[in-house]
Tab-separated table of C-alpha atoms in Angstrom:
chain	number	residue	atom	x	y	z
A	1	MET	CA	9.994	4.124	16.066
A	2	ALA	CA	6.284	3.262	15.907
A	3	GLY	CA	5.299	1.321	12.823
A	4	GLU	CA	8.709	-0.313	12.475
A	5	SER	CA	9.127	-3.746	13.926
A	6	THR	CA	12.235	-5.454	15.190
A	7	SER	CA	10.780	-8.668	13.742
A	8	ASN	CA	10.379	-9.517	10.080
A	9	ALA	CA	6.753	-10.573	10.672
A	10	GLY	CA	3.776	-8.233	10.701
A	11	ASN	CA	5.358	-4.933	9.657
A	12	GLY	CA	2.950	-2.102	8.921
A	13	LEU	CA	2.935	0.375	6.060
A	14	SER	CA	0.442	3.208	5.654
A	15	LEU	CA	0.544	5.691	2.794
A	16	MET	CA	-1.595	8.816	2.588
A	17	MET	CA	-1.977	9.999	-0.983
A	18	THR	CA	-3.983	12.780	-2.619
A	19	LEU	CA	-5.547	12.660	-6.044
A	20	LYS	CA	-4.449	15.162	-8.676
A	21	ASP	CA	-8.171	15.576	-9.391
A	22	PRO	CA	-10.149	15.180	-6.144
A	23	SER	CA	-13.421	14.907	-8.089
A	24	ALA	CA	-12.186	11.536	-9.440
A	25	LEU	CA	-12.166	9.944	-5.980
A	26	GLU	CA	-15.452	8.069	-6.296
A	27	LYS	CA	-14.596	6.507	-9.680
A	28	LEU	CA	-11.132	5.379	-8.605
A	29	LYS	CA	-12.301	1.799	-8.019
A	30	ASP	CA	-13.616	1.543	-11.570
A	31	ASP	CA	-10.198	2.499	-12.953
A	32	LEU	CA	-8.375	-0.408	-11.293
A	33	PRO	CA	-8.465	-3.718	-13.205
A	34	ALA	CA	-10.752	-6.203	-11.410
A	35	GLY	CA	-8.854	-8.911	-9.533
A	36	SER	CA	-5.430	-7.642	-10.546
A	37	LEU	CA	-4.569	-6.391	-7.064
A	38	ASP	CA	-5.750	-9.574	-5.329
A	39	ASP	CA	-3.827	-11.847	-7.687
A	40	ALA	CA	-0.617	-9.837	-7.392
A	41	LEU	CA	-0.816	-9.575	-3.591
A	42	THR	CA	-1.436	-13.317	-3.285
A	43	SER	CA	1.614	-14.029	-5.435
A	44	LEU	CA	3.854	-12.213	-2.938
A	45	GLN	CA	3.027	-14.678	-0.112
A	46	CYS	CA	4.115	-12.183	2.551
A	47	VAL	CA	1.145	-9.799	2.777
A	48	HIS	CA	-1.156	-10.256	5.777
A	49	TYR	CA	-3.622	-7.744	4.396
A	50	ALA	CA	-3.720	-4.700	2.179
A	51	ARG	CA	-6.418	-2.136	1.669
A	52	ILE	CA	-6.850	0.859	-0.596
A	53	LEU	CA	-9.234	3.169	1.191
A	54	PRO	CA	-10.645	6.202	-0.620
A	55	LEU	CA	-11.971	8.608	2.010
A	56	VAL	CA	-15.202	9.399	0.172
A	57	ASP	CA	-17.858	9.609	2.880
A	58	GLN	CA	-15.752	11.165	5.606
A	59	GLY	CA	-17.127	14.686	5.426
A	60	PRO	CA	-16.467	17.533	3.041
A	61	LYS	CA	-12.960	18.384	4.214
A	62	LEU	CA	-11.476	14.945	3.470
A	63	SER	CA	-13.440	14.022	0.362
A	64	ASP	CA	-12.844	17.450	-1.193
A	65	ARG	CA	-9.111	16.837	-0.866
A	66	GLY	CA	-9.250	13.427	-2.623
A	67	ILE	CA	-7.395	11.496	0.064
A	68	VAL	CA	-6.632	7.814	-0.507
A	69	LEU	CA	-4.970	5.553	2.060
A	70	LEU	CA	-2.974	2.438	1.250
A	71	VAL	CA	-2.708	0.356	4.417
A	72	MET	CA	-0.973	-3.003	4.641
A	73	GLU	CA	0.741	-5.454	6.918
A	74	TYR	CA	3.606	-7.517	5.483
A	75	ASP	CA	6.484	-9.804	6.428
A	76	GLY	CA	10.123	-9.106	5.678
A	77	GLU	CA	12.586	-6.273	5.376
A	78	LYS	CA	10.944	-3.041	4.235
A	79	GLU	CA	13.017	-2.086	1.177
A	80	SER	CA	13.072	-5.638	-0.170
A	81	PHE	CA	9.302	-5.938	0.339
A	82	LEU	CA	8.644	-2.597	-1.374
A	83	LYS	CA	10.704	-3.626	-4.401
A	84	ASP	CA	8.848	-6.941	-4.649
A	85	PHE	CA	5.521	-5.148	-4.124
A	86	ALA	CA	6.318	-2.626	-6.876
A	87	SER	CA	7.340	-5.400	-9.290
A	88	ALA	CA	4.327	-7.634	-8.604
A	89	LEU	CA	1.799	-4.790	-8.726
A	90	GLN	CA	3.379	-2.502	-11.309
A	91	GLY	CA	0.351	-2.547	-13.652
A	92	PRO	CA	-2.451	-1.793	-11.168
A	93	LEU	CA	-0.113	0.293	-9.018
A	94	SER	CA	0.740	2.477	-12.022
A	95	THR	CA	-2.974	2.958	-12.696
A	96	LEU	CA	-3.463	4.121	-9.098
A	97	LEU	CA	-0.308	6.205	-8.719
A	98	ASP	CA	-0.684	7.999	-12.053
A	99	LYS	CA	-3.687	9.736	-10.468
A	100	MET	CA	-1.795	10.847	-7.333
A	101	ASN	CA	0.007	14.072	-6.526
A	102	GLY	CA	3.738	13.591	-6.187
A	103	TRP	CA	3.921	10.651	-8.585
A	104	PRO	CA	6.089	11.057	-11.705
A	105	VAL	CA	3.846	11.323	-14.752
A	106	THR	CA	6.144	9.224	-16.927
A	107	PRO	CA	8.674	7.247	-14.913
A	108	PRO	CA	11.696	6.282	-17.030
A	109	ALA	CA	11.602	2.679	-18.243
A	110	GLY	CA	13.017	0.316	-15.639
A	111	ASP	CA	12.900	2.914	-12.882
A	112	PHE	CA	9.431	2.129	-11.476
A	113	GLN	CA	10.832	0.576	-8.271
A	114	ALA	CA	13.093	3.548	-7.516
A	115	ASN	CA	10.229	5.988	-8.123
A	116	PHE	CA	7.946	3.911	-5.907
A	117	LEU	CA	10.512	3.856	-3.067
A	118	ARG	CA	10.828	7.667	-3.251
A	119	PHE	CA	7.039	8.029	-3.348
A	120	VAL	CA	6.660	5.817	-0.262
A	121	GLU	CA	9.255	7.893	1.595
A	122	LYS	CA	7.226	11.055	0.884
A	123	SER	CA	3.773	9.534	1.486
A	124	GLU	CA	4.290	7.164	4.427
A	125	LEU	CA	2.541	7.845	7.709
A	126	LYS	CA	5.471	6.683	9.793
A	127	GLU	CA	3.688	6.940	13.128
A	128	ALA	CA	0.510	5.186	11.958
A	129	SER	CA	1.147	1.745	13.469
A	130	LEU	CA	0.806	1.844	17.220
A	131	PHE	CA	0.940	-1.916	17.639
A	132	ARG	CA	1.563	-5.104	15.686
A	133	GLY	CA	-1.422	-7.297	15.007
A	134	TYR	CA	0.641	-10.308	13.918
A	135	LYS	CA	3.609	-11.966	15.537
A	136	ASP	CA	3.832	-14.853	13.041
A	137	SER	CA	4.738	-14.627	9.390
A	138	VAL	CA	2.106	-15.188	6.705
A	139	LYS	CA	3.664	-18.567	5.932
A	140	ASP	CA	3.394	-19.636	9.609
A	141	ILE	CA	-0.204	-18.570	10.200
A	142	PRO	CA	-1.961	-21.432	8.301
A	143	ALA	CA	-0.006	-23.955	10.407
A	144	THR	CA	-1.509	-22.488	13.585
A	145	LYS	CA	-5.124	-22.757	12.443
A	146	PRO	CA	-7.115	-25.728	13.772
A	147	LYS	CA	-7.754	-28.383	11.122
A	148	SER	CA	-11.404	-28.867	10.245
C-alpha cells in the first residue's frame, strides 16, 4: 500500500482534519503554545519532519471548510510511533485536536493515546505518500553529513 514502508525508516503519515469552526482557521497558530511542538518533536528523535498546514489561502472552497493537514515523516513501527507521538505532544496536540471535527470533546483520563489512534485511523490520507524521501533513520542521517 502507498504510504506504508517495508522499512522502519522514513514512514509517512498525513492527516486531513476539519475545524469545528472553519472561521477559526487563521487564528489556529496563535492557539498553539510557542515552541511546544518543536520541543516535543525533537524529544522523540525519530521524526524527520512534521508540519501542520492550515489551508487558508487555497481558495474559498478549502478555506471555508477549515481544512488542516498534519504531514510528517518518521522512523519506526506506526502504532508504537503514534503512541509515543501522542504522549510527547499531548498538551499541544490536545489544543489542536479539541478544535477538530471527530475528536472527542473530553477524552477520559488516561485514554488520550487510544483516542488519538482512532482519530488517526479516521483522518489518515492513506494514499498520500507516493514515495519515500528518506532511506536512513533520523539517527543515521547526521553520520552521513560531511563534517565542516
